[in-house]
Coordinates of C-alpha atoms and ligand atoms in Angstrom, one line a residue:
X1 CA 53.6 32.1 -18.6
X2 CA 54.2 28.0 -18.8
X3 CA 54.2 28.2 -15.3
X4 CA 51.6 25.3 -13.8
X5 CA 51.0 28.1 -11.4
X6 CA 50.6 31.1 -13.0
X7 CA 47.8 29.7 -15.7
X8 CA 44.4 29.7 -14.8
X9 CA 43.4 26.5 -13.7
X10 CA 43.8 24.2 -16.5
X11 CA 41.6 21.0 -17.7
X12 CA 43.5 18.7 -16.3
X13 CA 43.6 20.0 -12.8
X14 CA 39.8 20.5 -12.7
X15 CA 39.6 16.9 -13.7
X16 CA 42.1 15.8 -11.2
X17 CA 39.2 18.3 -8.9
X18 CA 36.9 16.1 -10.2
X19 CA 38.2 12.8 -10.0
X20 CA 39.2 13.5 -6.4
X21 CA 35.5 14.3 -5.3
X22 CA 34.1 11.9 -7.1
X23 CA 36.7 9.3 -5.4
X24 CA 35.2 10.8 -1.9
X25 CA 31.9 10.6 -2.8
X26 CA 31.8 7.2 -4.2
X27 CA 34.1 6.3 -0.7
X28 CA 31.2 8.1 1.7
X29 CA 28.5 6.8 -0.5
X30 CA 30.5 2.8 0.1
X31 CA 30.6 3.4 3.9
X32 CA 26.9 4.9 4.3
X33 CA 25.9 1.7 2.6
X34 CA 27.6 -0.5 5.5
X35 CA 29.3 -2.3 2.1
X36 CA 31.6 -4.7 4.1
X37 CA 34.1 -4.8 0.7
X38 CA 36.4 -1.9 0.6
X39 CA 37.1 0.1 -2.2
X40 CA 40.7 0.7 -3.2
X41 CA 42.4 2.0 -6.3
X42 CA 45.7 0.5 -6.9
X43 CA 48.5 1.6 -9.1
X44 CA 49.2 -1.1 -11.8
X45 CA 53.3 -1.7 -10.9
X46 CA 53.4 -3.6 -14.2
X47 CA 53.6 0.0 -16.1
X48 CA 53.4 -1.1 -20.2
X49 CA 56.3 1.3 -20.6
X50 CA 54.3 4.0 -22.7
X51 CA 53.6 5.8 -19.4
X52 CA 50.1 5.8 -19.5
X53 CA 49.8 3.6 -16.4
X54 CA 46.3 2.3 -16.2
X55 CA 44.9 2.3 -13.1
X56 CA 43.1 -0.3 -11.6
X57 CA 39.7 0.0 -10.0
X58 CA 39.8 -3.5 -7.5
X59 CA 36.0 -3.7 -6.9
X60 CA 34.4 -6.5 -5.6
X61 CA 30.9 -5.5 -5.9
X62 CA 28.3 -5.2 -8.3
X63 CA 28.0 -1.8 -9.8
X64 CA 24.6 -1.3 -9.0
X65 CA 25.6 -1.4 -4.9
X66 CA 27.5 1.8 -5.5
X67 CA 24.5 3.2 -6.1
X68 CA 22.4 5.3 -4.0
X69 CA 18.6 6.1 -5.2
X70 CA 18.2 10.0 -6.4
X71 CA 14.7 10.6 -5.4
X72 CA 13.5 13.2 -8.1
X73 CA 9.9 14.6 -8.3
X74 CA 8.5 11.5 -10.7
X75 CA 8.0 8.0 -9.8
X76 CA 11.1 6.4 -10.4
X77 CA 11.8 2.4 -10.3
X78 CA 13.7 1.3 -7.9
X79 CA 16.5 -1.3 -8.1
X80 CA 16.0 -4.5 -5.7
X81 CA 17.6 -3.6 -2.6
X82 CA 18.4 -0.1 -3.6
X83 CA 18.1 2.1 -0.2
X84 CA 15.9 5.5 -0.7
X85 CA 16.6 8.4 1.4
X86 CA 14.7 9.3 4.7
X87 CA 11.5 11.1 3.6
X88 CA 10.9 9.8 0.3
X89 CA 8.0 8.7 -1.0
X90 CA 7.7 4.8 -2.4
X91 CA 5.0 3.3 -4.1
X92 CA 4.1 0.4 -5.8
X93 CA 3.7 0.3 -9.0
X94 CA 0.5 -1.6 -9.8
X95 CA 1.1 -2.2 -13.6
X96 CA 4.6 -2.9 -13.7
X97 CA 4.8 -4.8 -10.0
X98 CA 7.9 -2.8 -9.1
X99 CA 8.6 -0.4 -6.2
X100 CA 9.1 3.5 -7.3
X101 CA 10.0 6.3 -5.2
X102 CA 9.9 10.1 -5.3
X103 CA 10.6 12.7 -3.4
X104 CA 8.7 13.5 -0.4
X105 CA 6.9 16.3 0.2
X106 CA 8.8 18.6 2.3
X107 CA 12.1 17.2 0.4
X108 CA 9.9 18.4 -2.7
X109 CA 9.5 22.2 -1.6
X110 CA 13.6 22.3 -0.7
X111 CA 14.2 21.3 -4.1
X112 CA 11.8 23.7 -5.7
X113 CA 12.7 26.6 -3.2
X114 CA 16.9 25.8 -3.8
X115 CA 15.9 25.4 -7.3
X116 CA 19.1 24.9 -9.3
X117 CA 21.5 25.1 -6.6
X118 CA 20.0 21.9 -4.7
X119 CA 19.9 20.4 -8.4
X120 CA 23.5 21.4 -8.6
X121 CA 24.7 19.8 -5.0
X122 CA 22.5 16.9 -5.8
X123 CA 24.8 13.8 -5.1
X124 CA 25.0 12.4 -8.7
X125 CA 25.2 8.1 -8.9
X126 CA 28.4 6.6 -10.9
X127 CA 29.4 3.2 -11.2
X128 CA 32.5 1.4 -10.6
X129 CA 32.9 1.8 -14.7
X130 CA 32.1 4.9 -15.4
X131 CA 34.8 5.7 -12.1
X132 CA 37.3 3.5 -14.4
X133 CA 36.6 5.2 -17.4
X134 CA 37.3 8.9 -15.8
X135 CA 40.8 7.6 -14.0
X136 CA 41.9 6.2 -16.8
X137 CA 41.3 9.8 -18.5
X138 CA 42.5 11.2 -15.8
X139 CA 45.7 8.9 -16.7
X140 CA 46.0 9.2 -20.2
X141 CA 45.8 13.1 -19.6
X142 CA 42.7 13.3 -22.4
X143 CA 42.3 17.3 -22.3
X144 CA 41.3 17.5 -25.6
X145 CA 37.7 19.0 -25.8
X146 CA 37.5 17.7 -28.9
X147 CA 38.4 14.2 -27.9
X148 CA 35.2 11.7 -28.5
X149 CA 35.2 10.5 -24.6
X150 CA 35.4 13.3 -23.1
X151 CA 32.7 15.1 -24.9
X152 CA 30.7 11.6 -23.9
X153 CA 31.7 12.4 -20.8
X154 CA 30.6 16.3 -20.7
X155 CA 27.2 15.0 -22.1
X156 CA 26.8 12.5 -19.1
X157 CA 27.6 15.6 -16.4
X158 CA 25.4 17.5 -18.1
X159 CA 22.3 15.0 -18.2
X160 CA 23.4 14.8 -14.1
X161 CA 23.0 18.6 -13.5
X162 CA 19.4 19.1 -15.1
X163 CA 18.4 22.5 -16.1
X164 CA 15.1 24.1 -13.7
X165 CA 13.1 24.2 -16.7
X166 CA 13.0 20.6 -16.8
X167 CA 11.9 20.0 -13.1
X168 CA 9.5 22.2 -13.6
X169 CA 8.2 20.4 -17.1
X170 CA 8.6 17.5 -14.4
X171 CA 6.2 19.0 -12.0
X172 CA 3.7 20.1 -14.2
X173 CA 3.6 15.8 -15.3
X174 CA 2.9 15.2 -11.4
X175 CA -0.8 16.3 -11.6
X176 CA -1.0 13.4 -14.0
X177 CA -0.9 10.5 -11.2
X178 CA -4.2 11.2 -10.0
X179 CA -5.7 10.6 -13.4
X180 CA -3.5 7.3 -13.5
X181 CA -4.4 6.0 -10.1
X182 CA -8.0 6.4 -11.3
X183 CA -7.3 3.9 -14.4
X184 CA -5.6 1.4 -12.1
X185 CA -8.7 1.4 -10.0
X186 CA -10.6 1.1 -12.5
X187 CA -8.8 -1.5 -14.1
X188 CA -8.7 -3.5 -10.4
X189 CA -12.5 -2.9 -9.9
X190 CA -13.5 -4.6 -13.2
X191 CA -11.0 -7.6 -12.4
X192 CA -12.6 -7.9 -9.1
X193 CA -15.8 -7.9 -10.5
X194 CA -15.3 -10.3 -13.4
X195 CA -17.5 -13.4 -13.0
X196 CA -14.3 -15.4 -14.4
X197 CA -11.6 -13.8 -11.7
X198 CA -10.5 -16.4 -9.0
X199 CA -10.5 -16.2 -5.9
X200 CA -6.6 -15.7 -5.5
X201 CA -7.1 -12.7 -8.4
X202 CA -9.7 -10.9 -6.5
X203 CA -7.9 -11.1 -3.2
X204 CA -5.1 -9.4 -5.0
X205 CA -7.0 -7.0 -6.5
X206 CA -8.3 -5.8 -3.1
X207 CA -4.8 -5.9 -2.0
X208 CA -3.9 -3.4 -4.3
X209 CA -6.8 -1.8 -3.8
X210 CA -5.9 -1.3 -0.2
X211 CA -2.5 0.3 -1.2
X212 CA -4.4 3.1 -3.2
X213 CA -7.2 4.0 -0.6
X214 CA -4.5 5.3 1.8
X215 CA -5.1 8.9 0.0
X216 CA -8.2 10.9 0.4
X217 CA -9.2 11.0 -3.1
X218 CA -8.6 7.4 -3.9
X219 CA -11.2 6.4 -1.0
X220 CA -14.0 8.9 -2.5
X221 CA -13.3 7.6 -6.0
X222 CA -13.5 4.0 -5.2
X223 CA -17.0 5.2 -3.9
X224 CA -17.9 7.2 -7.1
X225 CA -16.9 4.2 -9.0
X226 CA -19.0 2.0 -7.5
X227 CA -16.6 -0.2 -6.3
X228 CA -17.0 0.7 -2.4
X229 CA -20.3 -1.3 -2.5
X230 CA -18.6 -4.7 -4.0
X231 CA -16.3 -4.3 -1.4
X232 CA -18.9 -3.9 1.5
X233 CA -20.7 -7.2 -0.4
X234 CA -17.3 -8.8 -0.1
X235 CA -17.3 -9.4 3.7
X236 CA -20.0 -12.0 3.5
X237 CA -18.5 -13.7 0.9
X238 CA -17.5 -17.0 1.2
X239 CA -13.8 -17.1 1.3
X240 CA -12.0 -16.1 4.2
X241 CA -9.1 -14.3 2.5
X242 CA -11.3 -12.1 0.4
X243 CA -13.7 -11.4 4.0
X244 CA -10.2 -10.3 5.5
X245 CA -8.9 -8.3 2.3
X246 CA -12.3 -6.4 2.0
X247 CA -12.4 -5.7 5.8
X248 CA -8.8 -4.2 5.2
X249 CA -9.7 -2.2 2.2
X250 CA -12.4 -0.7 3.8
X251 CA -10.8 0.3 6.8
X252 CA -7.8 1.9 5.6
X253 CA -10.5 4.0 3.0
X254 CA -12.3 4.8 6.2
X255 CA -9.6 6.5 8.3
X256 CA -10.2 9.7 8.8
X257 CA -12.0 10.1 6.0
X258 CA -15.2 11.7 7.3
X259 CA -17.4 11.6 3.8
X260 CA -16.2 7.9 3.0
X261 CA -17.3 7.0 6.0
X262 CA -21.1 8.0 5.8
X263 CA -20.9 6.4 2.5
X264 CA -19.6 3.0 4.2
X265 CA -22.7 3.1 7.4
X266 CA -24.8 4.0 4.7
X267 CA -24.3 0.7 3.0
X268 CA -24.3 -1.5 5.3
X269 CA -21.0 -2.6 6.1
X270 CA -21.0 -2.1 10.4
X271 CA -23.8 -5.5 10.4
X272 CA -21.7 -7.1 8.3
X273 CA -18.2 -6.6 10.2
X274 CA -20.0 -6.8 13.5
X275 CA -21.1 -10.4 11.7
X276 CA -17.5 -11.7 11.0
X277 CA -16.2 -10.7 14.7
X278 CA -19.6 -12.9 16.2
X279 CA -18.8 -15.8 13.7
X280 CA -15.7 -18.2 13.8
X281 CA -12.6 -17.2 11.5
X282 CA -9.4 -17.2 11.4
X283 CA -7.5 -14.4 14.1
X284 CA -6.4 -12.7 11.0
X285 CA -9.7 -12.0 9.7
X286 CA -10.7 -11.1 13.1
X287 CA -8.5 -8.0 13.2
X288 CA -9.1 -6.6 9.3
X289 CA -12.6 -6.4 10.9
X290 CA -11.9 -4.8 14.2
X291 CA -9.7 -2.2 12.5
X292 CA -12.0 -1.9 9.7
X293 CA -15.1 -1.3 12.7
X294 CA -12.5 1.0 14.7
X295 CA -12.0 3.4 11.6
X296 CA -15.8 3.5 11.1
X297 CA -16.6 4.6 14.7
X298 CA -13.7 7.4 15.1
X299 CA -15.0 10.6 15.5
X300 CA -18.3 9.4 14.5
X301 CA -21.2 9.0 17.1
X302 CA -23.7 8.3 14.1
X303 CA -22.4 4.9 13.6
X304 CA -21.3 4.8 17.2
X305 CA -25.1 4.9 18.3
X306 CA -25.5 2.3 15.4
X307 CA -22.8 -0.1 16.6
X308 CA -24.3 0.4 20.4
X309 CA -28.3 -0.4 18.8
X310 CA -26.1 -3.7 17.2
X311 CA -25.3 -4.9 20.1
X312 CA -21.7 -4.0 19.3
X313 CA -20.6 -3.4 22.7
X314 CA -21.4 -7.7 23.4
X315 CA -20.1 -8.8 20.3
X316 CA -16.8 -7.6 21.7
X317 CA -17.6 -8.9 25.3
X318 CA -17.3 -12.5 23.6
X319 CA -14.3 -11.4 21.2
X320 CA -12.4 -10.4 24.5
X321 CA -12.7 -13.6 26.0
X322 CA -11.9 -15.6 22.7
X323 CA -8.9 -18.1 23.2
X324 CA -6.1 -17.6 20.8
X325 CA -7.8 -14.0 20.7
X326 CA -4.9 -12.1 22.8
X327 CA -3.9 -9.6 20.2
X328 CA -7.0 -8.8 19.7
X329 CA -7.6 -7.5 23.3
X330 CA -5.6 -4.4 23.4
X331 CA -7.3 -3.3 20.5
X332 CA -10.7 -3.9 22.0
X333 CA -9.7 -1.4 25.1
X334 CA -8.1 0.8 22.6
X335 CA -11.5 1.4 20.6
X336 CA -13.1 1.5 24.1
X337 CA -10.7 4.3 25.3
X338 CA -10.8 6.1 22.4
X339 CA -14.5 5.9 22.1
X340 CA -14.8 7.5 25.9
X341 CA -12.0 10.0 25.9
X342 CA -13.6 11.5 22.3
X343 CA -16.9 12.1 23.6
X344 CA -15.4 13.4 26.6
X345 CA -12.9 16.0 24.5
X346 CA -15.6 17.4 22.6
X347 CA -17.8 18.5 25.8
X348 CA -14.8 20.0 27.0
X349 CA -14.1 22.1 23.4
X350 CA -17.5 23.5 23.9
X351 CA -16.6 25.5 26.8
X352 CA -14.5 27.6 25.2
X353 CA -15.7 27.8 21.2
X354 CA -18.6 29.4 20.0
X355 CA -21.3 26.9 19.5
X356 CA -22.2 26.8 15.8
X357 CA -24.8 24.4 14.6
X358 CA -22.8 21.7 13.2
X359 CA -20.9 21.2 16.9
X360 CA -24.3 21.7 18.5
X361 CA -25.7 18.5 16.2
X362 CA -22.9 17.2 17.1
X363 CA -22.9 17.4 20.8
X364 CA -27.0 15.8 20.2
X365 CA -25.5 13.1 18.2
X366 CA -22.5 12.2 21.0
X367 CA -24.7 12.8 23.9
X368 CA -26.7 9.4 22.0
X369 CA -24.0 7.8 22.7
X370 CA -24.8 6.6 26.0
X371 CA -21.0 4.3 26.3
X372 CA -20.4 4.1 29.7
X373 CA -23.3 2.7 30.9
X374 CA -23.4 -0.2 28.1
X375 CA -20.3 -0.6 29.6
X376 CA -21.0 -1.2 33.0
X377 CA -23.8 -3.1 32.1
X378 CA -22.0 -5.3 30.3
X379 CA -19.4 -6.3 32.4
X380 CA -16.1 -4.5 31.3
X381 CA -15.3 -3.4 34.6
X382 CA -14.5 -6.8 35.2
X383 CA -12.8 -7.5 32.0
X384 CA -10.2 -4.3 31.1
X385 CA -8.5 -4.7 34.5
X386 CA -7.4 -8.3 32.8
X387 CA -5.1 -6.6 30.7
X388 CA -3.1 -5.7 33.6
X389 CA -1.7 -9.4 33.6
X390 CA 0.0 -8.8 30.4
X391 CA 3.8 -8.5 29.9
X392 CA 3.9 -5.4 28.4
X393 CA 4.3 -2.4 29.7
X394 CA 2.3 -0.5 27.2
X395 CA -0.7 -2.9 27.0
X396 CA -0.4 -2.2 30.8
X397 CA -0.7 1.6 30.3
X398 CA -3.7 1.3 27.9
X399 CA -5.4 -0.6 30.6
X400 CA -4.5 2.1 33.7
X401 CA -5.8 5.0 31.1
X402 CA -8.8 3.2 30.5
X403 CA -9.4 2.1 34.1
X404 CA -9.1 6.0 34.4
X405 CA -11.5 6.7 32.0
X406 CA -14.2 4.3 33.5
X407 CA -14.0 5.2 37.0
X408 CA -17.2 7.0 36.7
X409 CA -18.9 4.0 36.1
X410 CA -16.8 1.5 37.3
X411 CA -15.7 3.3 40.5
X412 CA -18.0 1.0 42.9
X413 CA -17.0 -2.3 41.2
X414 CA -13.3 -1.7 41.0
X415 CA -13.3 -0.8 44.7
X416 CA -14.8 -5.0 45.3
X417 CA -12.4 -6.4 42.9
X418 CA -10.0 -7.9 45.1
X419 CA -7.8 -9.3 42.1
X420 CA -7.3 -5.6 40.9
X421 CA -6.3 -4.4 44.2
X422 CA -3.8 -6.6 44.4
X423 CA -2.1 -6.5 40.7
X424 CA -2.3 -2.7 41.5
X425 CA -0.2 -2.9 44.5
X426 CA 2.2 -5.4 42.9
X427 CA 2.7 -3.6 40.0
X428 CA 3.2 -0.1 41.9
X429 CA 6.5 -2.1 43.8
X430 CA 7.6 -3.1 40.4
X431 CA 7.4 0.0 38.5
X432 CA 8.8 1.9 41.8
X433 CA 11.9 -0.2 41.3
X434 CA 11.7 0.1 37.8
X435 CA 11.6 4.1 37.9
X436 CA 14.9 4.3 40.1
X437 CA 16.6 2.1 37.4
X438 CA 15.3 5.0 35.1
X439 CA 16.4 7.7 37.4
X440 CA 20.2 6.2 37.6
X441 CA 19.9 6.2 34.0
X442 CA 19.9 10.1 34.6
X443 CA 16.0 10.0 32.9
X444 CA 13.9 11.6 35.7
X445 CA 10.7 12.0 33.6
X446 CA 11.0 8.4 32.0
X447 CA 8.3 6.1 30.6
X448 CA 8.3 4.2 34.1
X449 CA 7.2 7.2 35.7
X450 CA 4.9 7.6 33.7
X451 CA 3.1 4.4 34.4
X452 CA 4.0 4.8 38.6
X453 CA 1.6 7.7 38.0
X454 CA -1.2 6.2 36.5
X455 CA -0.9 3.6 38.5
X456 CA -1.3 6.0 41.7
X457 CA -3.5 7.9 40.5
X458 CA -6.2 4.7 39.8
X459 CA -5.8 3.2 43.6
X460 CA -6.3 6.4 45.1
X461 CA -9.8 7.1 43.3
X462 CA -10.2 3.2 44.1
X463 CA -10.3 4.6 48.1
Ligands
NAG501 C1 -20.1 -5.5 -11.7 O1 -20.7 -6.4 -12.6 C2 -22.1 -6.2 -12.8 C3 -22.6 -7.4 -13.6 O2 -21.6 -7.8 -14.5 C4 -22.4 -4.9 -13.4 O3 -23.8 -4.7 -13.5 C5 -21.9 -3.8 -12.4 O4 -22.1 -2.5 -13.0 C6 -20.4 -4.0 -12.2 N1 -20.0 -3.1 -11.2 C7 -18.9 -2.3 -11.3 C8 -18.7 -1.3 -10.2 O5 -18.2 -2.3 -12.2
NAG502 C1 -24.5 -11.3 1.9 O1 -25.5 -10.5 2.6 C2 -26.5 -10.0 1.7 C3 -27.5 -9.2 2.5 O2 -26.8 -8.3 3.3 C4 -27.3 -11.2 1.1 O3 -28.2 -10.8 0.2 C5 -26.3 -12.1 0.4 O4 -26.9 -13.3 -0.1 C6 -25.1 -12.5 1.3 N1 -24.1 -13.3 0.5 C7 -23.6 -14.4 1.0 C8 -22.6 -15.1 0.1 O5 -24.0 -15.0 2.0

């Protein structure tokens, strides 16, 4: 049985297998890069006359593009311009100042639920040599198991294909990272706090800070810690960049983070924002602290009651009308939309939930809250319908929804505003035009539409 056929398949032609879909992968894994070198594997004509033709791998770059980034479930470090699949998670690494990614969640429960299959199918990463060194096994026909490079070899498959116990082992290690994104706080908070830290070191460590308190328990630890309240004593400092950094930190730590923000009201930090936005600074600053307020006020009417007692509502008259303040407008009507429409959601959930006490206190603390008139009062009937002026057609649709959302207080004045009347009617030509555009386009519920709608629906409670 010397037949080639006959034999079960032999070494060689499950290393000619292999070479071949390695030789595909590393092609697909070149195009889905967008390389603009092709790869191409010539024969070497000059054969040395031994027959073991060498073959010639003509790359022309480095080996690390071929590479694509194998997310796994631990923090790996990733190359400089290394691309990470879709869904991954990516960090950065505080101690080491390097990015790191991981899988993501839901790509972390296929690879658990396919368990060694998906480890199996996992697209392993070569390089230009280690594609070399295989064809020119391939070549010299090295089917000796016992042959030093191709047991290297077998070893470097095998470290690709890793056995379940080890992801598991892996797994087990993630529960770790919370403990070590405790010590870099920790570690950040005490640089922060060090009377011999400069300025530019403390404004870094909030802006690594800021990257932590993105998750839940980060926020409530930089509480626990202590290190909330330096933060809050941060936006009176006297440097702008550390005002803007501790406005940022705080914000992101806030959103929707119900017990983190108690903790925030609680010490003191709405006075203090509400003081940078009434103050000159910098634009930049401006908008840490109107995100930073906007976080603090979501879904809670205690500090919305305590921003109306400020005088909130006129610090943001003024802000509106700032020059140079443009991006900060849309924002403003954003909070102000958001602020009406929430209040108005949750004395609609009422009607059909069973009251328990906590949505009764609640509905007490919201019906404080008395937004609509502050806003009449203080003028933004005139001001929101500015927005319409603006270029864009989704600063435009902020404005319509929260024209909508005013009309009960606004109703009279909008009906005397001549200037809105007549931006209304020249923007229902344009987007009439613009949705038959849209409608050629074979899009008959477009974005345009959308907008005619609104815009409809505001002049006709204007009659
Ligand atoms: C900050 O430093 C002061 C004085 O050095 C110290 O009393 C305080 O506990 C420190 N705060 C934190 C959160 O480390
Ligand atoms: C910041 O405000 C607190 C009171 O809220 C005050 O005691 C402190 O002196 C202020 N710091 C600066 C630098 O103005």
């Amino acid at each position: 049985m010397s037949n080639v056929y006959g034999r079960p398949c032999s070494c060689s032609e499950v290393r000619k297998m292999l070479v071949l879909w390695m030789l595909s992968l590393l092609i697909a894994v070149a195009a889905s890069e967008n390389s603009q070198s092709g790869l191409t594997v010539l024969e070497d004509s000059g054969s040395d006359g031994t027959g073991h033709d060498e073959a010639h791998v003509n790359d022309e770059f480095d080996d690390e593009d071929l590479e694509v980034f194998q997310p796994t479930n631990q923090w790996q470090t990733l190359k400089p311009g290394q691309a990470v699949p879709r869904g991954s998670h990516v960090r950065l690494n505080l101690q080491t100042g390097q990015r790191e990614a991981k899988l993501g969640e839901e790509q972390q429960a296929r690879y658990l639920r396919d368990g060694q299959r998906a480890v199996n199918t996992k697209t392993p990463s070569f390089t230009a040599q280690e594609l070399k060194e295989t064809l020119k096994l391939f070549k010299e026909g090295v089917d000796d198991p016992t042959h030093p490079q191709r047991r290297e070899e077998e070893e470097a498959l095998k470290a690709k294909f890793r056995p379940l116990e080890e992801l598991k082992r892996d797994l087990a290690e993630l529960d770790m990272r919370v403990e070590s994104d405790v010590e870099i706080m920790r570690r950040l908070i005490t640089k922060f706090n060090s009377s011999d830290a400069t300025v530019e070191e403390r404004v870094k460590a909030l802006h690594d800070l800021e990257y932590l308190v993105h998750q839940v328990d980060n926020a409530q630890n930089l509480v626990s810690m202590g290190g909330m309240k330096l933060v809050i004593s941060a936006l009176n400092s006297s440097d702008f960049g550390l005002q803007g950094n501790a406005a940022f930190v705080l914000g992101s730590a806030i959103s929707s983070n119900p017990s983190v923000q108690v903790d925030v009201t609680e010490g003191g930090a709405l006075l203090k924002l509400l003081t940078l936005l009434a103050t000159p600074r910098p634009v930049p600053v401006k908008k840490k602290a109107l995100f930073a307020v906007a976080s603090l006020l979501r879904h809670f009417p205690y500090a919305q009651g305590h921003f109306l007692k400020l005088g909130g509502m006129q610090v943001l008259v003024d802000l509106f009308q700032t020059p140079g303040g443009e991006a900060l407008r849309i924002r403003i009507v954003t909070l102000i939309y958001d602020m009406i429409v929430e209040k108005e959601l949750i004395s609609q959930s009422g009607m059909d939930q069973i009251p328990d006490s906590s949505y009764q206190e609640r509905l007490r603390q919201y019906s404080e809250v008395a937004l609509l008139p502050v806003l009449a009062e203080q003028g933004w009937c005139r001001l929101v319908p500015a927005l319409l002026a603006s270029s864009e057609h989704d600063w435009r649709e902020k404005a319509l929804r929260t024209l909508l959302a005013m009309m009960p207080c606004c109703q009279a004045e909008f009906r005397q505003d001549r200037a809105l009347s007549l931006s209304l009617g020249d923007l229902q030509t344009q987007y009439r035009e613009l949705v038959l555009t849209e409608k050629d386009l074979g899009d008959e519920e477009g974005y345009f539409g959308e907008i005619l709608v609104l815009l409809d629906t505001v002049a006709l409670k204007m009659q």
